[in-house]
Tab-separated table of C-alpha atoms in Angstrom:
chain	number	residue	atom	x	y	z
C	237	UNK	CA	8.673	22.476	25.444
C	238	UNK	CA	6.637	21.934	22.297
C	239	UNK	CA	3.234	20.853	23.537
C	240	UNK	CA	1.815	19.970	20.097
C	241	UNK	CA	4.127	17.771	18.040
C	242	UNK	CA	4.957	18.441	14.417
C	243	UNK	CA	2.791	16.534	11.981
C	244	UNK	CA	-0.345	16.516	14.105
C	245	UNK	CA	-3.518	17.431	12.275
C	246	UNK	CA	-4.481	21.034	11.777
C	247	UNK	CA	-7.481	22.242	13.699
C	248	UNK	CA	-6.408	20.480	16.878
C	249	UNK	CA	-7.190	22.500	20.012
C	250	UNK	CA	-5.282	22.391	23.292
C	251	UNK	CA	-5.308	24.304	26.570
C	252	UNK	CA	-2.105	25.367	28.301
C	253	UNK	CA	-2.668	26.115	31.998
C	254	UNK	CA	0.061	27.946	33.938
C	255	UNK	CA	0.354	27.399	37.701
C	256	UNK	CA	1.506	30.204	40.018
C	257	UNK	CA	1.156	31.025	43.722
C	258	UNK	CA	-1.055	34.080	43.152
C	259	UNK	CA	-3.003	33.229	40.016
C	260	UNK	CA	-3.719	30.682	37.315
C	261	UNK	CA	-3.706	31.416	33.586
C	262	UNK	CA	-5.028	29.452	30.625
C	263	UNK	CA	-4.516	29.914	26.898
C	264	UNK	CA	-6.548	27.858	24.446
C	265	UNK	CA	-4.421	27.284	21.357
C	266	UNK	CA	-5.792	26.353	17.941
C	267	UNK	CA	-3.706	24.939	15.134
C	268	UNK	CA	-4.217	26.474	11.706
C	269	UNK	CA	-2.507	26.592	8.334
C	270	UNK	CA	-0.046	29.217	9.575
C	271	UNK	CA	0.692	27.431	12.855
C	272	UNK	CA	-0.859	27.862	16.288
C	273	UNK	CA	-2.753	30.908	17.490
C	274	UNK	CA	-4.503	31.812	20.725
C	275	UNK	CA	-8.257	31.350	20.573
C	276	UNK	CA	-9.200	32.174	24.165
C	277	UNK	CA	-7.585	33.324	27.434
C	278	UNK	CA	-8.767	33.078	31.016
C	279	UNK	CA	-7.099	34.148	34.264
C	280	UNK	CA	-7.989	33.622	37.911
C	281	UNK	CA	-6.319	35.713	40.619
C	282	UNK	CA	-6.304	34.751	44.274
C	283	UNK	CA	-4.224	33.603	47.223
C	284	UNK	CA	-2.855	30.074	47.023
C	285	UNK	CA	-0.787	30.308	50.202
C	286	UNK	CA	-2.245	29.622	53.619
C	287	UNK	CA	-1.955	31.891	56.678
C	288	UNK	CA	1.451	30.390	57.497
C	289	UNK	CA	2.765	31.255	54.033
C	290	UNK	CA	2.778	27.630	52.864
C	291	UNK	CA	1.291	26.497	49.581
C	292	UNK	CA	-2.282	25.247	49.879
C	293	UNK	CA	-1.939	22.250	47.562
C	294	UNK	CA	-5.599	21.243	47.881
C	295	UNK	CA	-6.758	24.701	46.801
C	296	UNK	CA	-4.227	24.793	43.964
C	297	UNK	CA	-5.403	21.419	42.678
C	298	UNK	CA	-9.037	22.497	43.002
C	299	UNK	CA	-8.551	25.665	40.955
C	300	UNK	CA	-6.506	23.724	38.389
C	301	UNK	CA	-9.272	21.140	38.059
C	302	UNK	CA	-11.863	23.895	37.466
C	303	UNK	CA	-9.690	25.196	34.618
C	304	UNK	CA	-9.467	21.701	33.176
C	305	UNK	CA	-13.277	21.377	33.207
C	306	UNK	CA	-13.542	24.745	31.435
C	307	UNK	CA	-11.030	23.586	28.802
C	308	UNK	CA	-13.093	20.459	28.203
C	309	UNK	CA	-16.240	22.581	27.753
C	310	UNK	CA	-14.285	24.560	25.157
C	311	UNK	CA	-13.691	21.320	23.224
C	312	UNK	CA	-9.960	21.143	23.935
C	313	UNK	CA	-8.573	17.746	22.945
C	314	UNK	CA	-5.510	18.197	25.152
C	315	UNK	CA	-4.959	19.959	28.474
C	316	UNK	CA	-1.402	20.690	29.622
C	317	UNK	CA	-0.529	21.897	33.137
C	318	UNK	CA	2.763	23.838	33.372
C	319	UNK	CA	4.482	25.074	36.521
C	320	UNK	CA	7.259	27.645	36.791
C	321	UNK	CA	9.183	28.579	39.949
C	322	UNK	CA	6.389	26.971	41.960
C	323	UNK	CA	7.515	23.537	40.772
C	324	UNK	CA	11.210	24.311	40.376
C	325	UNK	CA	11.716	25.264	44.007
C	326	UNK	CA	9.548	22.794	45.915
C	327	UNK	CA	10.718	19.205	46.082
C	328	UNK	CA	7.970	16.654	45.433
C	329	UNK	CA	5.220	19.134	44.516
C	330	UNK	CA	5.087	17.998	40.914
C	331	UNK	CA	4.465	14.383	41.874
C	332	UNK	CA	1.862	15.431	44.451
C	333	UNK	CA	-0.047	17.494	41.880
C	334	UNK	CA	0.140	14.717	39.290
C	335	UNK	CA	-1.401	12.346	41.799
C	336	UNK	CA	-4.232	14.758	42.675
C	337	UNK	CA	-4.953	15.782	39.068
C	338	UNK	CA	-4.429	12.350	37.556
C	339	UNK	CA	-2.334	13.686	34.678
C	340	UNK	CA	1.233	14.847	33.928
C	341	UNK	CA	2.369	18.276	35.131
C	342	UNK	CA	5.266	19.827	33.235
C	343	UNK	CA	8.055	21.844	34.830
C	344	UNK	CA	9.188	24.936	32.908
C	345	UNK	CA	12.869	25.577	33.556
C	346	UNK	CA	14.219	29.057	34.170
C	347	UNK	CA	15.791	29.237	30.722
C	348	UNK	CA	12.625	27.936	29.065
C	349	UNK	CA	10.687	30.628	30.892
C	350	UNK	CA	13.169	33.246	29.653
C	351	UNK	CA	12.819	32.055	26.048
C	352	UNK	CA	9.032	32.030	26.292
C	353	UNK	CA	8.921	35.521	27.805
C	354	UNK	CA	11.247	36.735	25.050
C	355	UNK	CA	8.815	35.453	22.421
C	356	UNK	CA	5.901	37.100	24.202
C	357	UNK	CA	7.519	40.498	24.661
C	358	UNK	CA	8.950	40.739	21.153
C	359	UNK	CA	6.010	39.156	19.270
C	360	UNK	CA	7.721	35.897	18.430
C	361	UNK	CA	10.985	37.507	17.335
C	362	UNK	CA	14.368	37.659	19.019
C	363	UNK	CA	15.292	40.871	20.759
C	364	UNK	CA	16.965	43.276	18.373
C	365	UNK	CA	20.479	44.587	18.718
C	366	UNK	CA	20.813	46.635	21.883
C	367	UNK	CA	17.376	45.558	23.128
C	368	UNK	CA	16.774	43.798	26.417
C	369	UNK	CA	13.759	42.312	28.120
C	370	UNK	CA	12.782	41.260	31.607
C	371	UNK	CA	9.920	39.137	32.912
C	372	UNK	CA	9.196	38.992	36.636
C	373	UNK	CA	6.752	36.520	38.153
C	374	UNK	CA	5.820	35.483	41.645
C	375	UNK	CA	9.002	33.516	42.390
C	376	UNK	CA	11.578	34.296	39.690
C	377	UNK	CA	12.725	36.909	37.173
C	378	UNK	CA	14.084	36.271	33.676
C	379	UNK	CA	16.401	38.443	31.587
C	380	UNK	CA	16.979	38.158	27.839
C	381	UNK	CA	18.305	40.096	24.888
C	382	UNK	CA	20.298	39.860	21.690
C	383	UNK	CA	22.993	37.219	21.025
C	384	UNK	CA	20.949	34.533	22.850
C	385	UNK	CA	21.360	36.206	26.242
C	386	UNK	CA	19.106	34.284	28.651
C	387	UNK	CA	19.263	34.369	32.434
C	388	UNK	CA	16.876	33.410	35.203
C	389	UNK	CA	17.160	34.496	38.836
C	390	UNK	CA	15.132	33.144	41.811
C	391	UNK	CA	13.887	36.657	42.577
C	392	UNK	CA	10.153	37.300	42.398
C	393	UNK	CA	7.785	39.543	44.333
C	394	UNK	CA	6.620	36.633	46.483
C	395	UNK	CA	10.147	35.458	47.249
C	396	UNK	CA	11.230	39.004	48.120
C	397	UNK	CA	8.228	39.735	50.317
C	398	UNK	CA	9.018	36.827	52.669
C	399	UNK	CA	11.604	39.118	54.242
C	400	UNK	CA	9.189	42.019	54.794
C	401	UNK	CA	6.591	42.727	57.448
C	402	UNK	CA	3.223	44.454	57.298
C	403	UNK	CA	1.659	45.877	54.169
C	404	UNK	CA	4.526	48.222	53.283
C	405	UNK	CA	7.989	47.865	54.868
C	406	UNK	CA	9.635	50.793	56.587
C	407	UNK	CA	12.793	52.391	55.187
C	408	UNK	CA	15.139	50.027	57.019
C	409	UNK	CA	13.257	46.974	55.805
C	410	UNK	CA	13.138	48.417	52.300
C	411	UNK	CA	16.919	48.718	52.247
C	412	UNK	CA	17.201	45.093	53.358
C	413	UNK	CA	14.944	44.045	50.488
C	414	UNK	CA	17.076	46.063	48.084
C	415	UNK	CA	20.241	44.365	49.309
C	416	UNK	CA	18.640	40.969	48.792
C	417	UNK	CA	17.591	41.903	45.266
C	418	UNK	CA	21.049	43.250	44.416
C	419	UNK	CA	22.766	40.147	45.772
C	420	UNK	CA	20.547	37.795	43.775
C	421	UNK	CA	20.988	39.825	40.594
C	422	UNK	CA	24.762	39.921	41.071
C	423	UNK	CA	24.848	36.204	41.839
C	424	UNK	CA	22.882	35.576	38.642
C	425	UNK	CA	25.353	37.654	36.626
C	426	UNK	CA	22.773	40.255	35.623
C	427	UNK	CA	24.603	43.320	34.347
C	428	UNK	CA	25.330	45.214	31.151
C	429	UNK	CA	28.704	46.451	29.944
C	430	UNK	CA	26.931	49.270	28.100
C	431	UNK	CA	23.884	51.192	29.348
C	432	UNK	CA	20.575	50.060	27.839
C	433	UNK	CA	18.322	53.110	27.266
C	434	UNK	CA	15.069	51.177	27.675
C	435	UNK	CA	14.017	47.680	28.659
C	436	UNK	CA	10.784	45.923	27.747
C	437	UNK	CA	9.212	44.343	30.811
C	438	UNK	CA	6.481	41.779	31.366
C	439	UNK	CA	4.949	40.338	34.504
C	440	UNK	CA	4.836	43.612	36.463
C	441	UNK	CA	1.050	43.619	36.445
C	442	UNK	CA	0.682	45.175	39.906
C	443	UNK	CA	2.893	48.149	38.998
C	444	UNK	CA	1.119	48.567	35.664
C	445	UNK	CA	-2.297	48.599	37.367
C	446	UNK	CA	-1.273	51.298	39.809
C	447	UNK	CA	0.289	53.421	37.060
C	448	UNK	CA	-2.787	53.056	34.834
C	449	UNK	CA	-5.029	53.942	37.772
C	450	UNK	CA	-3.075	57.148	38.403
C	451	UNK	CA	-3.034	58.278	34.785
C	452	UNK	CA	-6.516	57.010	33.896
C	453	UNK	CA	-5.327	55.192	30.778
C	454	UNK	CA	-6.879	52.168	29.104
C	455	UNK	CA	-5.772	48.756	30.383
C	456	UNK	CA	-4.336	47.795	26.984
C	457	UNK	CA	-1.953	50.751	27.052
C	458	UNK	CA	1.774	50.086	27.320
C	459	UNK	CA	3.030	51.743	30.503
C	460	UNK	CA	6.369	53.528	30.136
C	461	UNK	CA	8.077	54.396	33.402
C	462	UNK	CA	11.167	56.527	33.889
C	463	UNK	CA	13.381	55.969	36.933
C	464	UNK	CA	11.843	59.055	38.518
C	465	UNK	CA	8.323	57.660	38.023
C	466	UNK	CA	9.270	54.550	39.995
C	467	UNK	CA	10.598	56.679	42.850
C	468	UNK	CA	7.322	58.626	42.845
C	469	UNK	CA	5.243	55.437	43.014
C	470	UNK	CA	7.298	54.196	45.962
C	471	UNK	CA	6.758	57.538	47.684
C	472	UNK	CA	2.994	57.219	47.207
C	473	UNK	CA	2.978	53.783	48.797
C	474	UNK	CA	5.030	55.075	51.746
C	475	UNK	CA	2.746	58.085	52.287
C	476	UNK	CA	-0.118	56.983	54.625
C	477	UNK	CA	-1.998	60.284	54.241
C	478	UNK	CA	-2.936	59.336	50.678
C	479	UNK	CA	-4.849	56.230	51.857
C	480	UNK	CA	-3.724	53.998	48.980
C	481	UNK	CA	-3.335	50.760	50.884
C	482	UNK	CA	-6.954	50.156	51.906
C	483	UNK	CA	-8.457	50.260	48.396
C	484	UNK	CA	-5.557	48.270	46.958
C	485	UNK	CA	-5.883	45.593	49.617
C	486	UNK	CA	-9.653	45.474	49.136
C	487	UNK	CA	-9.175	44.885	45.418
C	488	UNK	CA	-6.783	42.003	46.156
C	489	UNK	CA	-5.409	41.197	49.641
C	490	UNK	CA	-1.769	40.823	48.561
C	491	UNK	CA	-1.807	43.644	45.968
C	492	UNK	CA	0.000	46.320	48.077
C	493	UNK	CA	2.872	43.940	48.855
C	494	UNK	CA	2.972	42.774	45.250
C	495	UNK	CA	3.202	46.314	43.863
C	496	UNK	CA	5.875	47.358	46.341
C	497	UNK	CA	8.120	44.346	45.718
C	498	UNK	CA	7.672	44.569	41.958
C	499	UNK	CA	8.770	48.212	42.105
C	500	UNK	CA	11.910	47.232	44.042
C	501	UNK	CA	12.731	44.441	41.577
C	502	UNK	CA	12.118	46.685	38.557
C	503	UNK	CA	14.193	49.515	39.992
C	504	UNK	CA	17.134	47.264	40.888
C	505	UNK	CA	16.994	45.468	37.546
C	506	UNK	CA	17.082	48.794	35.706
C	507	UNK	CA	20.039	49.876	37.853
C	508	UNK	CA	21.925	46.654	37.046
C	509	UNK	CA	21.320	47.089	33.318
C	510	UNK	CA	21.888	50.835	33.243
C	511	UNK	CA	18.376	51.415	31.902
C	512	UNK	CA	16.578	54.732	32.324
C	513	UNK	CA	13.135	53.618	31.154
C	514	UNK	CA	10.975	50.497	31.257
C	515	UNK	CA	8.031	49.729	28.956
C	516	UNK	CA	5.589	47.485	30.839
C	517	UNK	CA	3.621	45.123	28.625
C	518	UNK	CA	1.178	42.314	29.277
C	519	UNK	CA	2.636	38.899	28.427
C	520	UNK	CA	0.874	35.527	28.525
C	521	UNK	CA	3.584	32.898	28.785
C	522	UNK	CA	0.989	30.224	28.092
C	523	UNK	CA	0.462	31.621	24.565
C	524	UNK	CA	4.061	30.860	23.709
C	525	UNK	CA	4.915	27.641	25.541
C	526	UNK	CA	3.418	25.629	22.706
C	527	UNK	CA	5.715	27.447	20.265
C	528	UNK	CA	8.893	26.805	22.276
C	529	UNK	CA	10.809	23.925	20.668
C	530	UNK	CA	12.748	22.924	23.805
C	531	UNK	CA	11.527	19.633	25.219
C	532	UNK	CA	11.090	19.192	28.918
C	533	UNK	CA	13.782	17.324	30.848
C	534	UNK	CA	11.823	15.250	33.340
C	535	UNK	CA	15.003	13.815	34.837
C	536	UNK	CA	16.258	17.077	36.363
C	537	UNK	CA	15.861	16.919	40.158
C	538	UNK	CA	13.816	19.778	41.609
C	539	UNK	CA	16.786	20.913	43.693
C	540	UNK	CA	18.944	21.429	40.624
C	541	UNK	CA	16.109	22.961	38.649
C	542	UNK	CA	15.844	25.503	41.458
C	543	UNK	CA	19.147	26.973	40.267
C	544	UNK	CA	17.065	28.277	37.338
C	545	UNK	CA	19.574	26.963	34.821
């Protein structure tokens, strides 16, 4: 999905706006002599589902339009809206958003999302030999590594949480969530013939925030978690005497659920890959979509795109 075509004049500025169910992210890209680079980033976090758990399309379109107005104030000549699992899994949403926004909305396929996350995690390079990466969003998780290994699974914190109840599930419910995660990973063929000592991971922002809060580190710090650290974080969330849930929920209503489900996904992904450590990094997919040379296939029906292939 190359959003700026080859041969266009240098100095051209465009905004890439990513649509999710729990946030919206924008990268303003500037073309220079050495290619494109990110000039400005902006993120909004909030709830885009209604009380029944259905997408609030009016609110989504309203937030998207506010980002478009900001991009215009920043002198962007082009504004591109891109949707991930949100558009892959809901039939007709793309057309509905295009009608409300009055402009095209591009669908990022699962494999495109995996390629883009790979670029973001490994600074524009392919994963080295023996390296592996994972990116987990609200509705899907991507896996990638050497020898063009790319996989996308419809397993995200939001998709997993639909099966839970309350802020933090009890032990029985947790085991049910684990079984769901394992089944989806197995169905997606996520495994490794040889153990991978460490995986690089993006998208686990809730887990990273909690870990940084506990250790008092700077927000730009890469968070490295051992398997035992993940078990400890799950224990903290299960322990009501520590009073974690109130402050977390006050900071963001869905944050406790998000952290818990991200921990389950990370733990099960590490188990499937035989990894003992995960390095959590911040990745802006929108920085790299413009650099991805795969063009969008508008003719793929949403139902088939939902297979994340």
